[in-house]
Amino acid sequence: METMKLRSHIGTDGILQIQTPTDLKDTNVEIVVVIQPLADAEVATSSEAQAQYNAWGKPTTKKSISNAIARMEQLRREVALDKTSIRSMIEEGRRF
């Protein structure tokens, strides 16, 4: 069993949208939702310190974002194709 405490905002349409990653896949689950309005003073102080999380539930920081960008640039260099390779692949695909 996993317990998460999240904060969200319900828009003018009255619809609460929750997206959160889990380690569970392809299984039935029971979800309990408790909605409790926050006092305006609590919202103001918590919005400054509210942590941001990535898709895997880990907190995002400037360092983690920089590392992710550096890794993406490295992967782009590793799999980069020159323009002649791309043209030949397109021509190869047209033959079928």
N, CA, C and O atoms as a printed pandas DataFrame, in Angstrom:
     atom_number atom_name residue_name chain_id  residue_number  x_coord  y_coord  z_coord
0              1         N          MET        A               1    0.849   -1.173    0.000
1              2        CA          MET        A               1    0.000    0.000    0.000
2              3         C          MET        A               1    0.889    1.229    0.000
3              4         O          MET        A               1    1.903    1.286    0.695
4              5         N          GLU        A               2    0.490    2.204   -0.790
5              6        CA          GLU        A               2    1.266    3.429   -0.930
6              7         C          GLU        A               2    0.369    4.613   -0.592
7              8         O          GLU        A               2   -0.758    4.694   -1.079
8              9         N          THR        A               3    0.852    5.519    0.229
9             10        CA          THR        A               3    0.084    6.701    0.601
10            11         C          THR        A               3    0.804    7.924    0.073
11            12         O          THR        A               3    2.008    8.081    0.274
12            13         N          MET        A               4    0.066    8.792   -0.604
13            14        CA          MET        A               4    0.630   10.036   -1.132
14            15         C          MET        A               4   -0.220   11.192   -0.656
15            16         O          MET        A               4   -1.443   11.089   -0.562
16            17         N          LYS        A               5    0.442   12.288   -0.358
17            18        CA          LYS        A               5   -0.275   13.507   -0.024
18            19         C          LYS        A               5    0.054   14.521   -1.102
19            20         O          LYS        A               5    1.214   14.890   -1.283
20            21         N          LEU        A               6   -0.957   14.966   -1.812
21            22        CA          LEU        A               6   -0.770   15.888   -2.922
22            23         C          LEU        A               6   -1.571   17.158   -2.674
23            24         O          LEU        A               6   -2.542   17.156   -1.918
24            25         N          ARG        A               7   -1.159   18.222   -3.308
25            26        CA          ARG        A               7   -1.945   19.453   -3.320
26            27         C          ARG        A               7   -2.244   19.770   -4.773
27            28         O          ARG        A               7   -1.400   19.593   -5.651
28            29         N          SER        A               8   -3.447   20.237   -5.009
29            30        CA          SER        A               8   -3.853   20.549   -6.365
30            31         C          SER        A               8   -4.784   21.740   -6.341
31            32         O          SER        A               8   -5.083   22.291   -5.281
32            33         N          HIS        A               9   -5.239   22.132   -7.513
33            34        CA          HIS        A               9   -6.171   23.251   -7.629
34            35         C          HIS        A               9   -7.344   22.806   -8.484
35            36         O          HIS        A               9   -7.163   22.228   -9.555
36            37         N          ILE        A              10   -8.539   23.079   -8.005
37            38        CA          ILE        A              10   -9.746   22.780   -8.778
38            39         C          ILE        A              10  -10.124   24.061   -9.502
39            40         O          ILE        A              10  -10.329   25.104   -8.883
40            41         N          GLY        A              11  -10.215   23.967  -10.816
41            42        CA          GLY        A              11  -10.515   25.134  -11.637
42            43         C          GLY        A              11  -11.966   25.543  -11.573
43            44         O          GLY        A              11  -12.757   24.971  -10.824
44            45         N          THR        A              12  -12.308   26.541  -12.368
45            46        CA          THR        A              12  -13.673   27.065  -12.376
46            47         C          THR        A              12  -14.679   26.051  -12.897
47            48         O          THR        A              12  -15.878   26.188  -12.652
48            49         N          ASP        A              13  -14.207   25.033  -13.613
49            50        CA          ASP        A              13  -15.118   23.999  -14.119
50            51         C          ASP        A              13  -15.505   22.988  -13.040
51            52         O          ASP        A              13  -16.393   22.163  -13.256
52            53         N          GLY        A              14  -14.844   23.044  -11.875
53            54        CA          GLY        A              14  -15.171   22.141  -10.777
54            55         C          GLY        A              14  -14.611   20.744  -10.932
55            56         O          GLY        A              14  -15.024   19.834  -10.213
56            57         N          ILE        A              15  -13.676   20.552  -11.856
57            58        CA          ILE        A              15  -13.107   19.225  -12.100
58            59         C          ILE        A              15  -11.704   19.147  -11.510
59            60         O          ILE        A              15  -10.849   19.987  -11.792
60            61         N          LEU        A              16  -11.484   18.132  -10.692
61            62        CA          LEU        A              16  -10.173   17.875  -10.117
62            63         C          LEU        A              16   -9.453   16.862  -10.999
63            64         O          LEU        A              16   -9.973   15.776  -11.258
64            65         N          GLN        A              17   -8.264   17.217  -11.455
65            66        CA          GLN        A              17   -7.467   16.309  -12.270
66            67         C          GLN        A              17   -6.232   15.912  -11.481
67            68         O          GLN        A              17   -5.492   16.766  -10.992
68            69         N          ILE        A              18   -6.016   14.598  -11.360
69            70        CA          ILE        A              18   -4.871   14.089  -10.620
70            71         C          ILE        A              18   -4.082   13.166  -11.539
71            72         O          ILE        A              18   -4.632   12.225  -12.112
72            73         N          GLN        A              19   -2.795   13.442  -11.672
73            74        CA          GLN        A              19   -1.895   12.564  -12.411
74            75         C          GLN        A              19   -0.693   12.322  -11.525
75            76         O          GLN        A              19   -0.010   13.263  -11.120
76            77         N          THR        A              20   -0.434   11.067  -11.225
77            78        CA          THR        A              20    0.694   10.743  -10.366
78            79         C          THR        A              20    1.292    9.403  -10.794
79            80         O          THR        A              20    0.551    8.474  -11.115
80            81         N          PRO        A              21    2.600    9.294  -10.801
81            82        CA          PRO        A              21    3.222    8.027  -11.183
82            83         C          PRO        A              21    3.134    7.004  -10.054
83            84         O          PRO        A              21    3.125    7.365   -8.877
84            85         N          THR        A              22    3.071    5.748  -10.418
85            86        CA          THR        A              22    3.118    4.673   -9.435
86            87         C          THR        A              22    4.038    3.581   -9.944
87            88         O          THR        A              22    4.394    3.552  -11.122
88            89         N          ASP        A              23    4.417    2.693   -9.059
89            90        CA          ASP        A              23    5.221    1.540   -9.449
90            91         C          ASP        A              23    4.338    0.393   -9.928
91            92         O          ASP        A              23    4.841   -0.607  -10.439
92            93         N          LEU        A              24    3.035    0.534   -9.765
93            94        CA          LEU        A              24    2.103   -0.524  -10.146
94            95         C          LEU        A              24    1.771   -0.422  -11.624
95            96         O          LEU        A              24    1.647    0.673  -12.173
96            97         N          LYS        A              25    1.629   -1.577  -12.262
97            98        CA          LYS        A              25    1.276   -1.605  -13.678
98            99         C          LYS        A              25    0.321   -2.766  -13.923
99           100         O          LYS        A              25    0.470   -3.840  -13.340
100          101         N          ASP        A              26   -0.652   -2.540  -14.783
101          102        CA          ASP        A              26   -1.576   -3.577  -15.226
102          103         C          ASP        A              26   -2.184   -4.335  -14.047
103          104         O          ASP        A              26   -2.123   -5.563  -13.989
104          105         N          THR        A              27   -2.766   -3.594  -13.117
105          106        CA          THR        A              27   -3.375   -4.208  -11.940
106          107         C          THR        A              27   -4.554   -3.373  -11.472
107          108         O          THR        A              27   -4.624   -2.177  -11.755
108          109         N          ASN        A              28   -5.457   -3.984  -10.774
109          110        CA          ASN        A              28   -6.584   -3.272  -10.195
110          111         C          ASN        A              28   -6.165   -2.656   -8.875
111          112         O          ASN        A              28   -5.412   -3.261   -8.112
112          113         N          VAL        A              29   -6.648   -1.460   -8.607
113          114        CA          VAL        A              29   -6.307   -0.776   -7.366
114          115         C          VAL        A              29   -7.552   -0.133   -6.777
115          116         O          VAL        A              29   -8.533    0.114   -7.479
116          117         N          GLU        A              30   -7.500    0.129   -5.497
117          118        CA          GLU        A              30   -8.535    0.892   -4.816
118          119         C          GLU        A              30   -7.938    2.236   -4.453
119          120         O          GLU        A              30   -6.842    2.305   -3.897
120          121         N          ILE        A              31   -8.651    3.297   -4.765
121          122        CA          ILE        A              31   -8.156    4.653   -4.536
122          123         C          ILE        A              31   -9.104    5.365   -3.593
123          124         O          ILE        A              31  -10.320    5.340   -3.787
124          125         N          VAL        A              32   -8.550    5.996   -2.577
125          126        CA          VAL        A              32   -9.341    6.781   -1.638
126          127         C          VAL        A              32   -8.941    8.245   -1.814
127          128         O          VAL        A              32   -7.759    8.580   -1.729
128          129         N          VAL        A              33   -9.908    9.105   -2.056
129          130        CA          VAL        A              33   -9.640   10.524   -2.242
130          131         C          VAL        A              33  -10.346   11.308   -1.145
131          132         O          VAL        A              33  -11.547   11.147   -0.929
132          133         N          VAL        A              34   -9.599   12.146   -0.463
133          134        CA          VAL        A              34  -10.167   13.038    0.543
134          135         C          VAL        A              34   -9.916   14.457    0.058
135          136         O          VAL        A              34   -8.772   14.854   -0.160
136          137         N          ILE        A              35  -10.976   15.209   -0.108
137          138        CA          ILE        A              35  -10.843   16.590   -0.566
138          139         C          ILE        A              35  -11.086   17.506    0.620
139          140         O          ILE        A              35  -12.138   17.464    1.258
140          141         N          GLN        A              36  -10.086   18.337    0.900
141          142        CA          GLN        A              36  -10.173   19.250    2.032
142          143         C          GLN        A              36   -9.713   20.627    1.568
143          144         O          GLN        A              36   -8.540   20.801    1.240
144          145         N          PRO        A              37  -10.606   21.603    1.534
145          146        CA          PRO        A              37  -10.208   22.953    1.125
146          147         C          PRO        A              37   -9.132   23.503    2.058
147          148         O          PRO        A              37   -9.154   23.238    3.260
148          149         N          LEU        A              38   -8.196   24.266    1.505
149          150        CA          LEU        A              38   -7.137   24.883    2.289
150          151         C          LEU        A              38   -7.479   26.337    2.566
151          152         O          LEU        A              38   -8.108   27.006    1.746
152          153         N          ALA        A              39   -7.064   26.812    3.712
153          154        CA          ALA        A              39   -7.237   28.228    4.033
154          155         C          ALA        A              39   -6.329   29.047    3.133
155          156         O          ALA        A              39   -5.254   28.581    2.755
156          157         N          ASP        A              40   -6.741   30.262    2.781
157          158        CA          ASP        A              40   -5.950   31.107    1.894
158          159         C          ASP        A              40   -4.544   31.352    2.416
159          160         O          ASP        A              40   -3.594   31.392    1.634
160          161         N          ALA        A              41   -4.395   31.517    3.725
161          162        CA          ALA        A              41   -3.073   31.752    4.311
162          163         C          ALA        A              41   -2.176   30.543    4.110
163          164         O          ALA        A              41   -0.982   30.697    3.852
164          165         N          GLU        A              42   -2.732   29.342    4.224
165          166        CA          GLU        A              42   -1.944   28.119    4.044
166          167         C          GLU        A              42   -1.517   27.945    2.594
167          168         O          GLU        A              42   -0.412   27.472    2.327
168          169         N          VAL        A              43   -2.373   28.319    1.662
169          170        CA          VAL        A              43   -2.051   28.214    0.236
170          171         C          VAL        A              43   -0.931   29.177   -0.111
171          172         O          VAL        A              43   -0.020   28.816   -0.855
172          173         N          ALA        A              44   -0.978   30.398    0.413
173          174        CA          ALA        A              44    0.040   31.401    0.095
174          175         C          ALA        A              44    1.417   30.966    0.565
175          176         O          ALA        A              44    2.391   31.133   -0.169
176          177         N          THR        A              45    1.526   30.414    1.764
177          178        CA          THR        A              45    2.838   30.015    2.269
178          179         C          THR        A              45    3.313   28.722    1.627
179          180         O          THR        A              45    4.517   28.539    1.447
180          181         N          SER        A              46    2.412   27.827    1.281
181          182        CA          SER        A              46    2.838   26.548    0.743
182          183         C          SER        A              46    3.205   26.629   -0.729
183          184         O          SER        A              46    3.991   25.808   -1.203
184          185         N          SER        A              47    2.664   27.591   -1.470
185          186        CA          SER        A              47    2.956   27.658   -2.901
186          187         C          SER        A              47    4.421   28.003   -3.148
187          188         O          SER        A              47    4.978   27.604   -4.171
188          189         N          GLU        A              48    5.053   28.732   -2.238
189          190        CA          GLU        A              48    6.453   29.074   -2.405
190          191         C          GLU        A              48    7.355   27.860   -2.205
191          192         O          GLU        A              48    8.349   27.704   -2.914
192          193         N          ALA        A              49    7.020   27.010   -1.258
193          194        CA          ALA        A              49    7.880   25.893   -0.906
194          195         C          ALA        A              49    7.436   24.567   -1.533
195          196         O          ALA        A              49    8.021   23.521   -1.249
196          197         N          GLN        A              50    6.407   24.607   -2.379
197          198        CA          GLN        A              50    5.885   23.369   -2.946
198          199         C          GLN        A              50    6.908   22.756   -3.903
199          200         O          GLN        A              50    7.367   23.405   -4.843
200          201         N          ALA        A              51    7.246   21.522   -3.650
201          202        CA          ALA        A              51    8.240   20.835   -4.473
202          203         C          ALA        A              51    7.610   20.385   -5.787
203          204         O          ALA        A              51    6.413   20.102   -5.848
204          205         N          GLN        A              52    8.407   20.323   -6.815
205          206        CA          GLN        A              52    7.994   19.827   -8.123
206          207         C          GLN        A              52    8.582   18.432   -8.277
207          208         O          GLN        A              52    9.712   18.182   -7.857
208          209         N          TYR        A              53    7.823   17.525   -8.879
209          210        CA          TYR        A              53    8.270   16.149   -9.039
210          211         C          TYR        A              53    8.228   15.751  -10.504
211          212         O          TYR        A              53    7.376   16.216  -11.262
212          213         N          ASN        A              54    9.159   14.882  -10.896
213          214        CA          ASN        A              54    9.164   14.398  -12.268
214          215         C          ASN        A              54    8.218   13.204  -12.403
215          216         O          ASN        A              54    7.524   12.850  -11.450
216          217         N          ALA        A              55    8.189   12.592  -13.570
217          218        CA          ALA        A              55    7.256   11.498  -13.843
218          219         C          ALA        A              55    7.527   10.259  -13.002
219          220         O          ALA        A              55    6.661    9.391  -12.895
220          221         N          TRP        A              56    8.701   10.159  -12.407
221          222        CA          TRP        A              56    9.046    9.003  -11.580
222          223         C          TRP        A              56    8.900    9.301  -10.100
223          224         O          TRP        A              56    9.303    8.495   -9.261
224          225         N          GLY        A              57    8.323   10.459   -9.767
225          226        CA          GLY        A              57    8.072   10.806   -8.382
226          227         C          GLY        A              57    9.272   11.355   -7.635
227          228         O          GLY        A              57    9.233   11.492   -6.413
228          229         N          LYS        A              58   10.335   11.670   -8.355
229          230        CA          LYS        A              58   11.520   12.228   -7.699
230          231         C          LYS        A              58   11.483   13.747   -7.812
231          232         O          LYS        A              58   11.032   14.283   -8.824
232          233         N          PRO        A              59   11.955   14.443   -6.782
233          234        CA          PRO        A              59   11.909   15.902   -6.823
234          235         C          PRO        A              59   12.824   16.467   -7.903
235          236         O          PRO        A              59   13.935   15.979   -8.109
236          237         N          THR        A              60   12.343   17.500   -8.588
237          238        CA          THR        A              60   13.158   18.145   -9.608
238          239         C          THR        A              60   13.891   19.327   -8.979
239          240         O          THR        A              60   13.334   20.095   -8.195
240          241         N          THR        A              61   15.138   19.436   -9.350
241          242        CA          THR        A              61   15.974   20.533   -8.882
242          243         C          THR        A              61   16.697   21.105  -10.096
243          244         O          THR        A              61   16.655   20.516  -11.176
244          245         N          LYS        A              62   17.349   22.227   -9.930
245          246        CA          LYS        A              62   18.113   22.795  -11.038
246          247         C          LYS        A              62   19.184   21.805  -11.494
247          248         O          LYS        A              62   19.450   21.669  -12.688
248          249         N          LYS        A              63   19.788   21.122  -10.535
249          250        CA          LYS        A              63   20.832   20.156  -10.869
250          251         C          LYS        A              63   20.259   18.975  -11.647
251          252         O          LYS        A              63   20.858   18.538  -12.630
252          253         N          SER        A              64   19.100   18.448  -11.220
253          254        CA          SER        A              64   18.526   17.298  -11.919
254          255         C          SER        A              64   18.079   17.682  -13.323
255          256         O          SER        A              64   18.197   16.882  -14.250
256          257         N          ILE        A              65   17.567   18.900  -13.488
257          258        CA          ILE        A              65   17.169   19.367  -14.817
258          259         C          ILE        A              65   18.388   19.537  -15.704
259          260         O          ILE        A              65   18.365   19.151  -16.873
260          261         N          SER        A              66   19.464   20.117  -15.154
261          262        CA          SER        A              66   20.705   20.279  -15.920
262          263         C          SER        A              66   21.266   18.925  -16.333
263          264         O          SER        A              66   21.730   18.762  -17.462
264          265         N          ASN        A              67   21.226   17.952  -15.424
265          266        CA          ASN        A              67   21.707   16.608  -15.751
266          267         C          ASN        A              67   20.871   15.973  -16.856
267          268         O          ASN        A              67   21.413   15.323  -17.749
268          269         N          ALA        A              68   19.558   16.159  -16.798
269          270        CA          ALA        A              68   18.678   15.596  -17.819
270          271         C          ALA        A              68   18.958   16.217  -19.183
271          272         O          ALA        A              68   18.999   15.513  -20.192
272          273         N          ILE        A              69   19.149   17.527  -19.214
273          274        CA          ILE        A              69   19.447   18.214  -20.477
274          275         C          ILE        A              69   20.787   17.743  -21.025
275          276         O          ILE        A              69   20.908   17.490  -22.223
276          277         N          ALA        A              70   21.783   17.625  -20.172
277          278        CA          ALA        A              70   23.101   17.157  -20.615
278          279         C          ALA        A              70   23.012   15.743  -21.174
279          280         O          ALA        A              70   23.644   15.435  -22.184
280          281         N          ARG        A              71   22.236   14.888  -20.530
281          282        CA          ARG        A              71   22.075   13.505  -21.012
282          283         C          ARG        A              71   21.356   13.465  -22.357
283          284         O          ARG        A              71   21.715   12.673  -23.229
284          285         N          MET        A              72   20.339   14.314  -22.531
285          286        CA          MET        A              72   19.635   14.365  -23.815
286          287         C          MET        A              72   20.567   14.837  -24.934
287          288         O          MET        A              72   20.533   14.303  -26.042
288          289         N          GLU        A              73   21.398   15.839  -24.638
289          290        CA          GLU        A              73   22.357   16.318  -25.641
290          291         C          GLU        A              73   23.368   15.232  -25.983
291          292         O          GLU        A              73   23.743   15.079  -27.145
292          293         N          GLN        A              74   23.813   14.478  -24.982
293          294        CA          GLN        A              74   24.745   13.387  -25.227
294          295         C          GLN        A              74   24.094   12.312  -26.102
295          296         O          GLN        A              74   24.718   11.820  -27.043
296          297         N          LEU        A              75   22.864   11.951  -25.804
297          298        CA          LEU        A              75   22.166   10.950  -26.622
298          299         C          LEU        A              75   21.959   11.441  -28.050
299          300         O          LEU        A              75   22.071   10.666  -29.000
300          301         N          ARG        A              76   21.657   12.726  -28.198
301          302        CA          ARG        A              76   21.480   13.281  -29.542
302          303         C          ARG        A              76   22.765   13.152  -30.351
303          304         O          ARG        A              76   22.722   12.833  -31.539
304          305         N          ARG        A              77   23.917   13.401  -29.707
305          306        CA          ARG        A              77   25.202   13.260  -30.408
306          307         C          ARG        A              77   25.478   11.799  -30.755
307          308         O          ARG        A              77   26.013   11.504  -31.824
308          309         N          GLU        A              78   25.110   10.875  -29.843
309          310        CA          GLU        A              78   25.391    9.461  -30.064
310          311         C          GLU        A              78   24.566    8.865  -31.203
311          312         O          GLU        A              78   25.047    7.990  -31.923
312          313         N          VAL        A              79   23.345    9.325  -31.370
313          314        CA          VAL        A              79   22.475    8.731  -32.397
314          315         C          VAL        A              79   22.304    9.619  -33.616
315          316         O          VAL        A              79   21.476    9.327  -34.478
316          317         N          ALA        A              80   23.064   10.685  -33.703
317          318        CA          ALA        A              80   22.911   11.630  -34.808
318          319         C          ALA        A              80   23.240   10.962  -36.143
319          320         O          ALA        A              80   24.190   10.188  -36.256
320          321         N          LEU        A              81   22.438   11.280  -37.130
321          322        CA          LEU        A              81   22.651   10.789  -38.486
322          323         C          LEU        A              81   23.007   11.961  -39.379
323          324         O          LEU        A              81   22.489   13.064  -39.201
324          325         N          ASP        A              82   23.894   11.727  -40.343
325          326        CA          ASP        A              82   24.191   12.812  -41.269
326          327         C          ASP        A              82   23.086   12.892  -42.320
327          328         O          ASP        A              82   22.291   11.966  -42.477
328          329         N          LYS        A              83   23.053   14.016  -43.037
329          330        CA          LYS        A              83   21.961   14.262  -43.979
330          331         C          LYS        A              83   21.924   13.253  -45.113
331          332         O          LYS        A              83   20.845   12.933  -45.612
332          333         N          THR        A              84   23.067   12.749  -45.529
333          334        CA          THR        A              84   23.061   11.767  -46.620
334          335         C          THR        A              84   22.437   10.447  -46.165
335          336         O          THR        A              84   21.776    9.772  -46.954
336          337         N          SER        A              85   22.641   10.078  -44.910
337          338        CA          SER        A              85   22.028    8.854  -44.393
338          339         C          SER        A              85   20.511    8.981  -44.357
339          340         O          SER        A              85   19.791    8.037  -44.682
340          341         N          ILE        A              86   20.041   10.140  -43.965
341          342        CA          ILE        A              86   18.599   10.362  -43.905
342          343         C          ILE        A              86   18.005   10.299  -45.304
343          344         O          ILE        A              86   16.962    9.679  -45.511
344          345         N          ARG        A              87   18.665   10.937  -46.263
345          346        CA          ARG        A              87   18.168   10.904  -47.650
346          347         C          ARG        A              87   18.136    9.479  -48.190
347          348         O          ARG        A              87   17.186    9.086  -48.866
348          349         N          SER        A              88   19.180    8.708  -47.888
349          350        CA          SER        A              88   19.188    7.339  -48.403
350          351         C          SER        A              88   18.103    6.500  -47.749
351          352         O          SER        A              88   17.520    5.636  -48.404
352          353         N          MET        A              89   17.817    6.735  -46.471
353          354        CA          MET        A              89   16.731    6.011  -45.808
354          355         C          MET        A              89   15.372    6.356  -46.428
355          356         O          MET        A              89   14.517    5.486  -46.595
356          357         N          ILE        A              90   15.186    7.636  -46.764
357          358        CA          ILE        A              90   13.932    8.044  -47.397
358          359         C          ILE        A              90   13.794    7.363  -48.753
359          360         O          ILE        A              90   12.728    6.843  -49.083
360          361         N          GLU        A              91   14.867    7.363  -49.538
361          362        CA          GLU        A              91   14.829    6.711  -50.840
362          363         C          GLU        A              91   14.586    5.210  -50.712
363          364         O          GLU        A              91   13.847    4.620  -51.501
364          365         N          GLU        A              92   15.207    4.610  -49.722
365          366        CA          GLU        A              92   15.009    3.177  -49.471
366          367         C          GLU        A              92   13.553    2.895  -49.127
367          368         O          GLU        A              92   12.987    1.904  -49.588
368          369         N          GLY        A              93   12.949    3.753  -48.327
369          370        CA          GLY        A              93   11.549    3.580  -47.956
370          371         C          GLY        A              93   10.606    3.748  -49.131
371          372         O          GLY        A              93    9.555    3.109  -49.163
372          373         N          ARG        A              94   10.945    4.583  -50.092
373          374        CA          ARG        A              94   10.095    4.801  -51.263
374          375         C          ARG        A              94   10.068    3.595  -52.186
375          376         O          ARG        A              94    9.129    3.433  -52.965
376          377         N          ARG        A              95   11.067    2.761  -52.109
377          378        CA          ARG        A              95   11.121    1.599  -53.004
378          379         C          ARG        A              95   10.080    0.550  -52.615
379          380         O          ARG        A              95    9.768   -0.332  -53.415
380          381         N          PHE        A              96    9.538    0.634  -51.397
381          382        CA          PHE        A              96    8.575   -0.378  -50.962
382          383         C          PHE        A              96    7.197    0.045  -51.204
383          384         O          PHE        A              96    6.262   -0.693  -50.895
